[in-house]
Amino acid sequence: MQSSRLSTDPDDPLTAAIAPPTNETPEERERRLRQEEEAKRISDEIDERLKLDRAAWKRHKSTFKLLLLGQSESGKSTTLKNFQLAFAPKAWKAERASWRAVIQLNLVRSINHILDILSQEMSKTPSPTSPLSSPFLRPATTQGRLDNQSATSTNASTIITAASSTASDLDHSSSPSPTERSSSPTPVQFTNMHALLKLRLVPLRRVEADLKHLIGAATDELAPDSSVSPDQAVEDANAAVLFDGTVSRRRPAEFYVRSNNSWRDALRSAYQGLHGEGDTRAVATLDGQSKLEDATEIIASCAEDMQSLWNDPVVRDVLRRRKIRMELMPGFFLDDIARIAVRNYEPTDDDVVRARLRTLGVQEHRLVMERSGVSSLATNDVSREWMIYDVGGSRTSRAAWFPYFDDANAILFLAPISCFDELLQEDRRVNRLEDSFLLWKAIIQSKLLAKCIIVLFLNKYDLLEKKLRSGVQVKKYLPSFGDRENSAPVLAQYLHQKFKDQHREHSPQPRRPFYGYVTTCINTKATTSTLNAVRDGILRHNLQRADFV
């Protein structure tokens, strides 16, 4: 009624404003109608966009947002893969094949790393056929002390003290005894077989380059330093500094990919083409198929030589003297050469979880729960769809964490407990365990996260067991550990209590619940059980806070 009155009342100001001019020409009328039609189209688009935004807001409101936080190599990406395996097995199976190239690259990089070390040592020998070889020389050592005046030091420094104690290097090995340091090392005896292995495994260099290109690794990452020459920068990238200033060798700088799914999509398309699926007409896809076939063929043909290299006692002795423990490095598959270096290799779940691929930036993964847990929780939409964010753990990447804090429902913080005697790669004055304590404190005392559920994973328990069994003494690096038993269970319990104490001391909410677990994320069965408990616990807590249960 009102609109009808407005449209007919000549005194109404709105009617007068929208009425066409009395002296309007046909051309002006046509132009006016086109403008009105365009205005209506824009108005309809805005209405549709608002409608979509409201729908997206409703979906987002029912989506559970989980952040994976922790320093570099703490196990965040491995935990994300465990989430996929445990709760979305169909989606996991669909992308499992794309990890085949990553696993092959992990294996080939390990072999090429050993070949690099072998070449360095053989270059000190006049000839592999000579009965005499030059002595194996350890890198020169210098004495030094960790700078304990860092501005980032907090009460965590009372837990970890690195002042004049002898430490292991970043490759998880114990330092040589005083007797070993004072005695001359026995010569390394190389033979023609070592030279032959080097020649026969040369094709693996091209395989590594091809697989890097396929996966999308643009470059090897070296820490820039304008104060040193390029050659020195490369040398520094291959050096590890111990707590006492000793220089040792470690694995080469890692390659990386940007945090998106493009590499998975590219590999999936290439593998589908190899099996006669999908569109194989694209040049890029055909090139990828060719490189994948060549890489698999070369790796299979080199399987016996790779086995011989890895099992060779002289090679093992060289690695031992350099204090390089390949089995403790991420992406270790040298014990699985016979199974992986075959033409029909298909990755297992454990292989994919153990595979190492460094990513830069924030990985955003949408996880739709295919397996419901507690039935009362599964009836609510919030328990079905999760957004999991895996953020970069290096110091230069941590500034990107804070925008994700605002609406996070839960945080899963990973602290690798096997690194109590290691230094950060990006800052060789800082102990890795101390860095985890500093990060933990910053997270739990953040007011942005005051209502956020925080779960702690004390990860890499398996590496901790191996390290302590090799003879590393905890009290050298953690004086507060005292004369407790030098065993993994005792140290894990000790660190669990320390993290819990910091949680209680610095949390903005005094009664915030503490969830702490000792984990080995490459153990899929044990981790699945832990993740089930974590999921149900944090969902129940979240729903209770929202008055849903």
Coordinates of C-alpha atoms in Angstrom, one line a residue:
M1 CA 0.0 0.0 0.0
Q2 CA 2.7 2.4 0.9
S3 CA 4.8 1.8 -2.2
S4 CA 1.7 2.2 -4.3
R5 CA 1.0 5.5 -2.7
L6 CA 4.5 6.7 -3.1
S7 CA 4.6 5.8 -6.8
T8 CA 1.4 7.8 -7.5
D9 CA 1.7 10.8 -5.1
P10 CA 3.2 13.7 -7.2
D11 CA 4.1 15.6 -3.9
D12 CA 6.3 12.7 -2.6
P13 CA 10.0 13.7 -2.8
L14 CA 11.2 10.2 -3.6
T15 CA 8.7 9.9 -6.5
A16 CA 9.9 13.2 -7.9
A17 CA 13.5 12.2 -7.6
I18 CA 13.2 8.9 -9.5
A19 CA 10.7 10.1 -12.0
P20 CA 12.0 10.4 -15.6
P21 CA 12.4 14.0 -16.9
T22 CA 9.3 15.4 -18.6
N23 CA 11.2 16.5 -21.7
E24 CA 13.3 13.3 -22.0
T25 CA 14.3 12.4 -25.6
P26 CA 14.2 8.8 -26.9
E27 CA 18.0 8.6 -26.8
E28 CA 18.1 9.9 -23.2
R29 CA 15.4 7.4 -22.2
E30 CA 17.4 4.5 -23.7
R31 CA 20.6 5.6 -21.9
R32 CA 18.7 6.0 -18.6
L33 CA 17.2 2.5 -18.9
R34 CA 20.6 1.1 -19.6
Q35 CA 22.0 2.8 -16.5
E36 CA 19.2 1.6 -14.4
E37 CA 19.7 -1.9 -15.7
E38 CA 23.4 -1.8 -14.9
A39 CA 22.7 -0.4 -11.4
K40 CA 20.2 -3.2 -10.8
R41 CA 22.8 -5.8 -11.9
I42 CA 25.4 -4.4 -9.5
S43 CA 22.8 -4.3 -6.7
D44 CA 22.0 -7.9 -7.3
E45 CA 25.7 -8.9 -7.3
I46 CA 26.1 -7.2 -4.0
D47 CA 23.1 -9.0 -2.5
E48 CA 24.4 -12.3 -3.8
R49 CA 27.9 -11.6 -2.3
L50 CA 26.4 -10.8 1.0
K51 CA 24.4 -13.9 0.9
L52 CA 27.5 -16.0 0.2
D53 CA 29.4 -14.2 2.9
R54 CA 26.6 -15.0 5.4
A55 CA 26.7 -18.6 4.4
A56 CA 30.5 -18.7 4.6
W57 CA 30.4 -17.1 8.1
K58 CA 27.9 -19.8 9.2
R59 CA 30.2 -22.5 7.9
H60 CA 33.2 -20.9 9.4
K61 CA 31.4 -20.7 12.7
S62 CA 31.0 -24.4 12.7
T63 CA 34.6 -25.1 11.7
F64 CA 37.1 -26.1 14.3
K65 CA 40.3 -24.2 13.9
L66 CA 43.5 -25.9 15.1
L67 CA 47.0 -24.4 14.9
L68 CA 50.2 -26.5 14.9
L69 CA 53.0 -24.5 16.5
G70 CA 56.6 -25.3 17.3
Q71 CA 60.1 -24.7 16.1
S72 CA 61.5 -26.0 12.8
E73 CA 61.7 -29.8 12.7
S74 CA 59.5 -30.3 15.7
G75 CA 57.2 -32.6 13.9
K76 CA 54.3 -30.3 12.8
S77 CA 54.0 -31.6 9.3
T78 CA 54.3 -35.2 10.5
T79 CA 51.5 -34.5 13.0
L80 CA 49.3 -33.0 10.2
K81 CA 49.8 -36.2 8.2
N82 CA 48.8 -38.3 11.2
F83 CA 45.6 -36.3 11.5
Q84 CA 44.8 -37.1 7.8
L85 CA 45.6 -40.7 8.3
A86 CA 43.6 -41.1 11.5
F87 CA 40.4 -39.1 10.6
A88 CA 40.3 -38.8 6.8
P89 CA 41.6 -42.1 5.4
K90 CA 39.9 -41.8 2.0
A91 CA 41.3 -38.4 1.3
W92 CA 44.7 -39.6 2.6
K93 CA 44.7 -42.6 0.2
A94 CA 43.9 -40.3 -2.7
E95 CA 47.1 -38.2 -2.2
R96 CA 49.4 -40.9 -0.9
A97 CA 50.8 -41.7 -4.3
S98 CA 52.0 -38.1 -4.7
W99 CA 54.5 -38.7 -1.8
R100 CA 56.3 -41.4 -3.8
A101 CA 58.7 -38.8 -5.4
V102 CA 59.3 -37.2 -2.0
I103 CA 60.4 -40.5 -0.5
Q104 CA 62.6 -41.3 -3.5
L105 CA 64.2 -37.9 -3.1
N106 CA 64.8 -38.4 0.6
L107 CA 66.6 -41.7 -0.2
V108 CA 68.6 -40.2 -3.1
R109 CA 69.6 -37.1 -1.1
S110 CA 70.9 -39.4 1.7
I111 CA 73.0 -41.4 -0.8
N112 CA 74.4 -38.2 -2.5
H113 CA 75.2 -36.8 0.9
I114 CA 77.3 -39.8 1.8
L115 CA 79.0 -39.7 -1.7
D116 CA 79.9 -36.0 -1.0
I117 CA 81.6 -37.0 2.3
L118 CA 83.3 -39.9 0.6
S119 CA 84.7 -37.7 -2.1
Q120 CA 86.1 -35.2 0.4
E121 CA 87.9 -38.0 2.3
M122 CA 89.1 -39.8 -0.8
S123 CA 90.5 -36.5 -2.1
K124 CA 93.0 -36.6 0.8
T125 CA 94.2 -40.0 -0.5
P126 CA 96.7 -40.2 -3.4
S127 CA 94.9 -43.1 -5.0
P128 CA 92.3 -45.6 -4.0
T129 CA 94.6 -48.4 -5.1
S130 CA 97.5 -47.3 -2.9
P131 CA 98.0 -49.4 0.2
L132 CA 98.5 -46.3 2.2
S133 CA 95.8 -43.6 2.7
S134 CA 96.1 -40.3 4.4
P135 CA 94.9 -40.1 8.0
F136 CA 91.3 -39.1 8.5
L137 CA 91.5 -35.7 10.2
R138 CA 88.8 -34.3 12.4
P139 CA 87.8 -30.7 11.9
A140 CA 89.9 -28.4 14.0
T141 CA 88.4 -27.5 17.3
T142 CA 88.3 -24.2 19.0
Q143 CA 87.2 -23.4 22.5
G144 CA 84.3 -21.2 23.2
R145 CA 81.3 -20.6 25.4
L146 CA 77.7 -20.1 24.6
D147 CA 76.7 -16.5 24.9
N148 CA 74.4 -16.5 27.9
Q149 CA 73.7 -12.8 27.7
S150 CA 71.0 -13.2 25.1
A151 CA 68.1 -10.8 25.6
T152 CA 65.7 -13.7 25.1
S153 CA 66.9 -15.5 28.2
T154 CA 64.2 -16.2 30.8
N155 CA 63.8 -18.5 33.7
A156 CA 64.2 -21.3 31.1
S157 CA 67.9 -20.7 31.3
T158 CA 67.9 -22.1 34.8
I159 CA 66.7 -25.4 33.3
I160 CA 69.2 -25.4 30.4
T161 CA 72.8 -24.3 30.9
A162 CA 75.3 -24.6 28.1
A163 CA 78.2 -22.7 29.7
S164 CA 81.5 -24.7 29.3
S165 CA 79.9 -28.1 29.0
T166 CA 81.0 -30.4 26.2
A167 CA 78.1 -30.8 23.8
S168 CA 77.2 -32.9 20.8
D169 CA 76.6 -31.4 17.4
L170 CA 73.4 -31.0 15.5
D171 CA 73.6 -34.5 14.1
H172 CA 72.6 -36.0 17.5
S173 CA 76.0 -37.6 18.4
S174 CA 78.0 -37.5 21.6
S175 CA 81.3 -35.7 21.7
P176 CA 84.5 -37.6 21.6
S177 CA 86.2 -38.5 24.9
P178 CA 89.4 -36.7 26.0
T179 CA 91.3 -39.9 25.1
E180 CA 89.9 -39.9 21.6
R181 CA 90.7 -36.2 21.2
S182 CA 94.3 -36.7 22.3
S183 CA 95.0 -39.8 20.2
S184 CA 95.6 -39.8 16.5
P185 CA 92.9 -41.3 14.4
T186 CA 93.7 -44.4 12.5
P187 CA 93.9 -44.0 8.7
V188 CA 90.9 -44.7 6.5
Q189 CA 91.6 -47.4 4.0
F190 CA 89.8 -46.8 0.7
T191 CA 89.8 -49.3 -2.1
N192 CA 89.0 -49.4 -5.8
M193 CA 85.5 -50.5 -4.8
H194 CA 84.8 -47.1 -3.3
A195 CA 85.9 -45.3 -6.5
L196 CA 83.7 -47.7 -8.5
L197 CA 80.7 -47.0 -6.3
K198 CA 81.2 -43.3 -6.8
L199 CA 81.2 -43.7 -10.5
R200 CA 78.2 -46.1 -10.6
L201 CA 76.1 -43.8 -8.5
V202 CA 76.7 -40.6 -10.4
P203 CA 73.3 -40.9 -12.2
L204 CA 71.6 -40.2 -8.8
R205 CA 72.7 -36.6 -9.1
R206 CA 70.4 -36.1 -12.1
V207 CA 67.7 -38.0 -10.3
E208 CA 67.9 -35.6 -7.4
A209 CA 67.7 -32.6 -9.7
D210 CA 64.7 -34.0 -11.6
L211 CA 62.8 -34.9 -8.5
K212 CA 63.4 -31.4 -7.0
H213 CA 62.1 -29.9 -10.2
L214 CA 59.0 -32.0 -10.2
I215 CA 58.2 -31.4 -6.5
G216 CA 58.7 -27.7 -7.0
A217 CA 61.8 -27.0 -5.0
A218 CA 63.1 -23.8 -6.6
T219 CA 66.4 -23.6 -4.8
D220 CA 68.5 -24.8 -1.9
E221 CA 68.1 -22.5 1.0
L222 CA 71.3 -21.0 2.4
A223 CA 71.2 -18.5 5.2
P224 CA 72.3 -15.2 3.7
D225 CA 75.2 -13.4 5.2
S226 CA 76.5 -10.2 3.6
S227 CA 79.6 -10.2 5.7
V228 CA 81.1 -13.4 4.1
S229 CA 81.9 -14.5 0.6
P230 CA 79.6 -16.8 -1.4
D231 CA 82.2 -19.7 -1.0
Q232 CA 82.4 -19.1 2.8
A233 CA 78.6 -19.0 3.0
V234 CA 78.4 -22.4 1.4
E235 CA 81.0 -23.7 3.8
D236 CA 79.2 -22.3 6.7
A237 CA 76.0 -23.9 5.6
N238 CA 77.6 -27.2 5.9
A239 CA 79.2 -26.6 9.3
A240 CA 77.7 -27.1 12.8
V241 CA 78.9 -25.4 15.9
L242 CA 78.9 -27.2 19.2
F243 CA 78.3 -25.6 22.5
D244 CA 82.0 -25.6 23.3
G245 CA 82.8 -23.9 19.9
T246 CA 83.8 -27.1 18.1
V247 CA 83.2 -27.1 14.4
S248 CA 81.8 -30.3 12.9
R249 CA 80.1 -31.4 9.7
R250 CA 76.4 -31.8 9.3
R251 CA 73.9 -32.5 6.5
P252 CA 73.6 -30.0 3.6
A253 CA 71.1 -27.2 3.7
E254 CA 67.6 -28.4 3.0
F255 CA 65.6 -27.6 -0.1
Y256 CA 62.1 -26.4 0.4
V257 CA 58.7 -25.8 -1.3
R258 CA 56.2 -23.1 -0.9
S259 CA 53.2 -24.1 1.3
N260 CA 50.6 -25.0 -1.2
N261 CA 49.2 -28.1 -2.9
S262 CA 50.5 -27.4 -6.4
W263 CA 53.3 -29.9 -6.1
R264 CA 50.8 -32.6 -5.0
D265 CA 48.5 -31.8 -7.9
A266 CA 51.4 -31.9 -10.4
L267 CA 52.7 -35.2 -9.1
R268 CA 49.2 -36.7 -8.9
S269 CA 48.5 -35.7 -12.6
A270 CA 51.8 -37.2 -13.7
Y271 CA 51.2 -40.5 -11.8
Q272 CA 47.7 -40.7 -13.2
G273 CA 49.2 -40.3 -16.7
L274 CA 51.6 -43.2 -16.1
H275 CA 48.6 -45.4 -15.2
G276 CA 46.6 -44.2 -18.2
E277 CA 44.2 -42.1 -16.1
G278 CA 43.2 -38.5 -16.7
D279 CA 44.4 -36.1 -19.4
T280 CA 47.9 -36.9 -20.5
R281 CA 48.1 -34.4 -23.4
A282 CA 49.6 -31.6 -21.4
V283 CA 53.4 -31.1 -22.2
A284 CA 54.2 -30.5 -18.5
T285 CA 52.4 -33.7 -17.5
L286 CA 54.2 -35.7 -20.2
D287 CA 57.5 -34.2 -19.1
G288 CA 56.7 -35.1 -15.5
Q289 CA 55.8 -38.6 -16.4
S290 CA 59.1 -39.1 -18.3
K291 CA 61.1 -37.8 -15.4
L292 CA 59.2 -40.0 -12.9
E293 CA 59.8 -43.1 -15.0
D294 CA 63.5 -42.3 -15.5
A295 CA 64.0 -41.6 -11.8
T296 CA 62.3 -44.8 -10.8
E297 CA 64.3 -46.8 -13.3
I298 CA 67.6 -45.3 -12.3
I299 CA 66.9 -45.8 -8.6
A300 CA 66.0 -49.4 -9.2
S301 CA 69.1 -50.1 -11.3
C302 CA 71.3 -48.5 -8.5
A303 CA 69.7 -50.4 -5.6
E304 CA 72.5 -52.9 -5.2
D305 CA 75.2 -50.2 -5.3
M306 CA 73.3 -48.1 -2.8
Q307 CA 73.1 -51.1 -0.5
S308 CA 76.8 -51.7 -0.8
L309 CA 77.6 -48.1 -0.1
W310 CA 75.4 -47.9 3.0
N311 CA 76.6 -51.2 4.4
D312 CA 80.2 -50.7 3.7
P313 CA 82.2 -50.7 7.0
V314 CA 84.7 -48.1 5.7
V315 CA 81.8 -45.7 4.9
R316 CA 80.2 -46.3 8.3
D317 CA 83.6 -45.6 9.9
V318 CA 83.9 -42.3 8.0
L319 CA 80.4 -41.3 9.1
R320 CA 81.1 -42.3 12.7
R321 CA 84.3 -40.2 12.8
R322 CA 82.5 -37.2 11.4
K323 CA 79.9 -37.8 14.1
I324 CA 77.1 -38.0 11.4
R325 CA 74.2 -40.4 12.3
M326 CA 72.1 -40.7 9.2
E327 CA 69.5 -42.8 11.0
L328 CA 68.6 -39.8 13.3
M329 CA 68.1 -37.4 10.4
P330 CA 64.6 -36.6 9.1
G331 CA 63.6 -38.5 5.9
F332 CA 65.9 -41.5 6.7
F333 CA 65.1 -44.4 4.4
L334 CA 68.6 -46.0 4.0
D335 CA 67.5 -49.1 5.9
D336 CA 64.6 -49.6 3.4
I337 CA 66.6 -49.5 0.1
A338 CA 65.6 -53.0 -0.9
R339 CA 61.9 -52.2 -0.5
I340 CA 61.9 -48.7 -2.0
A341 CA 64.4 -49.0 -4.8
V342 CA 62.2 -51.1 -7.0
R343 CA 60.2 -50.3 -10.2
N344 CA 56.8 -51.0 -8.7
Y345 CA 57.3 -49.3 -5.3
E346 CA 54.1 -47.9 -3.7
P347 CA 54.5 -45.8 -0.5
T348 CA 53.0 -47.2 2.8
D349 CA 51.3 -45.1 5.4
D350 CA 54.5 -45.2 7.5
D351 CA 56.6 -44.2 4.6
V352 CA 54.5 -41.0 4.0
V353 CA 54.5 -40.1 7.6
R354 CA 58.3 -40.4 7.8
A355 CA 58.9 -38.5 4.6
R356 CA 60.6 -35.2 5.0
L357 CA 59.6 -32.2 2.9
R358 CA 60.3 -28.7 4.2
T359 CA 57.7 -26.1 3.5
L360 CA 57.8 -22.3 3.8
G361 CA 54.8 -20.3 4.8
V362 CA 51.5 -21.4 6.3
Q363 CA 49.9 -24.6 5.2
E364 CA 46.1 -24.5 5.4
H365 CA 44.5 -27.9 5.4
R366 CA 40.8 -28.6 5.5
L367 CA 40.0 -31.9 7.2
V368 CA 36.6 -33.4 7.0
M369 CA 36.2 -36.1 9.6
E370 CA 35.4 -39.4 7.9
R371 CA 35.6 -41.4 11.1
S372 CA 33.4 -40.0 14.0
G373 CA 34.7 -40.6 17.5
V374 CA 32.4 -40.0 20.4
S375 CA 28.9 -40.2 19.1
S376 CA 27.6 -37.4 21.2
L377 CA 30.3 -35.1 19.7
A378 CA 29.9 -36.4 16.2
T379 CA 26.3 -35.2 16.1
N380 CA 27.5 -31.6 16.1
D381 CA 28.9 -30.0 13.0
V382 CA 31.8 -28.5 14.8
S383 CA 33.3 -32.0 15.3
R384 CA 33.3 -32.8 11.6
E385 CA 35.2 -30.1 9.8
W386 CA 38.5 -28.8 11.0
M387 CA 40.9 -26.2 9.5
I388 CA 44.4 -27.2 10.5
Y389 CA 47.2 -24.6 10.0
D390 CA 50.8 -25.8 9.9
V391 CA 53.0 -22.7 10.3
G392 CA 56.7 -22.3 9.7
G393 CA 58.8 -22.9 12.7
S394 CA 62.0 -21.0 12.0
R395 CA 62.5 -17.7 13.7
T396 CA 61.9 -15.7 10.5
S397 CA 58.5 -17.3 10.1
R398 CA 57.1 -16.8 13.5
A399 CA 55.7 -13.3 12.8
A400 CA 53.2 -15.0 10.6
W401 CA 51.7 -16.9 13.6
F402 CA 49.8 -14.0 15.3
P403 CA 47.1 -13.3 12.6
Y404 CA 45.9 -16.9 13.2
F405 CA 45.6 -16.5 17.0
D406 CA 42.4 -14.4 16.9
D407 CA 39.8 -17.1 16.3
A408 CA 41.8 -20.2 17.0
N409 CA 39.9 -22.9 18.9
A410 CA 42.9 -25.0 19.9
I411 CA 46.7 -25.0 19.6
L412 CA 48.8 -28.1 19.4
F413 CA 52.3 -27.2 20.5
L414 CA 55.2 -29.5 19.6
A415 CA 58.4 -29.5 21.6
P416 CA 61.1 -32.0 20.4
I417 CA 62.6 -33.4 23.6
S418 CA 65.5 -35.1 21.9
C419 CA 67.2 -31.8 21.1
F420 CA 68.4 -30.9 24.6
D421 CA 72.0 -30.9 23.4
E422 CA 71.4 -29.2 20.0
L423 CA 71.5 -25.6 18.7
L424 CA 69.1 -23.7 16.4
Q425 CA 70.2 -23.8 12.8
E426 CA 69.2 -20.1 12.4
D427 CA 71.0 -19.0 15.7
R428 CA 73.8 -21.2 16.8
R429 CA 74.0 -19.5 20.2
V430 CA 70.6 -20.8 21.3
N431 CA 69.8 -24.2 22.6
R432 CA 66.8 -25.8 20.8
L433 CA 65.2 -27.0 24.0
E434 CA 65.6 -23.5 25.6
D435 CA 64.0 -22.1 22.4
S436 CA 61.0 -24.4 22.9
F437 CA 60.6 -23.2 26.5
L438 CA 60.7 -19.6 25.3
L439 CA 58.1 -20.3 22.6
W440 CA 55.9 -22.2 25.1
K441 CA 55.9 -19.3 27.5
A442 CA 55.1 -16.8 24.8
I443 CA 52.1 -18.9 23.7
I444 CA 50.6 -19.7 27.1
Q445 CA 50.8 -16.1 28.4
S446 CA 49.3 -14.5 25.3
K447 CA 46.0 -12.8 26.1
L448 CA 44.8 -13.5 22.5
L449 CA 44.9 -17.2 23.4
A450 CA 43.5 -16.9 26.9
K451 CA 40.4 -18.9 26.0
C452 CA 42.2 -21.2 23.6
I453 CA 42.7 -24.9 24.4
I454 CA 46.5 -25.6 24.3
V455 CA 47.8 -29.2 23.9
L456 CA 51.5 -30.0 24.4
F457 CA 53.3 -32.8 22.5
L458 CA 56.7 -33.7 23.9
N459 CA 57.8 -35.2 20.6
K460 CA 60.6 -37.3 19.2
Y461 CA 60.7 -39.7 22.2
D462 CA 62.2 -42.4 19.9
L463 CA 65.2 -40.2 19.1
L464 CA 65.7 -39.4 22.7
E465 CA 65.9 -43.1 23.6
K466 CA 68.5 -43.7 20.9
K467 CA 70.5 -40.7 21.9
L468 CA 70.6 -41.6 25.6
R469 CA 71.4 -45.2 24.8
S470 CA 74.5 -43.9 22.8
G471 CA 75.9 -42.5 26.1
V472 CA 74.9 -38.8 26.0
Q473 CA 74.7 -37.5 29.6
V474 CA 71.7 -35.2 30.2
K475 CA 73.2 -33.5 33.2
K476 CA 75.9 -32.0 31.1
Y477 CA 73.4 -29.8 29.3
L478 CA 70.6 -29.6 31.9
P479 CA 72.3 -29.1 35.2
S480 CA 68.9 -28.9 37.0
F481 CA 68.4 -32.5 36.0
G482 CA 70.9 -33.4 38.6
D483 CA 71.7 -37.0 39.5
R484 CA 68.4 -38.5 38.2
E485 CA 68.6 -41.7 36.2
N486 CA 69.9 -40.9 32.7
S487 CA 67.0 -42.6 30.9
A488 CA 64.4 -41.5 28.4
P489 CA 61.3 -42.1 30.7
V490 CA 62.9 -40.1 33.5
L491 CA 63.9 -37.2 31.3
A492 CA 60.5 -37.1 29.6
Q493 CA 58.7 -37.0 32.9
Y494 CA 61.1 -34.3 34.1
L495 CA 60.4 -32.1 31.1
H496 CA 56.7 -32.7 31.2
Q497 CA 56.6 -31.3 34.7
K498 CA 58.7 -28.3 33.7
F499 CA 56.3 -27.4 30.9
K500 CA 53.4 -28.0 33.2
D501 CA 54.9 -25.6 35.8
Q502 CA 55.3 -22.9 33.2
H503 CA 51.8 -23.4 32.1
R504 CA 50.4 -22.9 35.6
E505 CA 52.7 -20.0 36.3
H506 CA 52.1 -17.9 33.1
S507 CA 48.6 -18.8 31.9
P508 CA 46.2 -15.8 32.0
Q509 CA 43.5 -18.2 33.3
P510 CA 44.6 -19.9 36.4
R511 CA 42.3 -22.9 35.9
R512 CA 43.1 -23.5 32.3
P513 CA 43.3 -27.3 31.7
F514 CA 46.8 -28.7 30.8
Y515 CA 47.0 -31.5 28.2
G516 CA 50.5 -33.0 27.8
Y517 CA 51.6 -36.1 25.9
V518 CA 54.9 -37.8 25.2
T519 CA 54.8 -38.7 21.5
T520 CA 56.7 -40.3 18.6
C521 CA 54.8 -38.9 15.6
I522 CA 56.3 -41.3 13.1
N523 CA 54.7 -44.1 15.1
T524 CA 51.3 -44.0 13.4
K525 CA 49.4 -46.4 15.6
A526 CA 50.4 -44.8 18.9
T527 CA 49.9 -41.3 17.5
T528 CA 46.4 -42.2 16.2
S529 CA 45.4 -43.3 19.7
T530 CA 46.8 -40.1 21.1
L531 CA 45.1 -37.9 18.5
N532 CA 41.7 -39.6 19.2
A533 CA 42.1 -38.7 22.9
V534 CA 43.2 -35.2 22.0
R535 CA 40.3 -34.6 19.6
D536 CA 37.6 -35.9 21.9
G537 CA 39.1 -34.0 24.8
I538 CA 39.4 -30.6 23.2
L539 CA 36.0 -30.9 21.4
R540 CA 34.3 -31.8 24.7
H541 CA 36.0 -28.8 26.4
N542 CA 35.0 -26.5 23.5
L543 CA 31.4 -27.6 23.4
Q544 CA 31.1 -27.3 27.2
R545 CA 32.4 -23.7 27.0
A546 CA 29.8 -23.0 24.3
D547 CA 27.0 -24.6 26.5
F548 CA 26.3 -27.3 23.9
V549 CA 26.9 -30.1 26.4

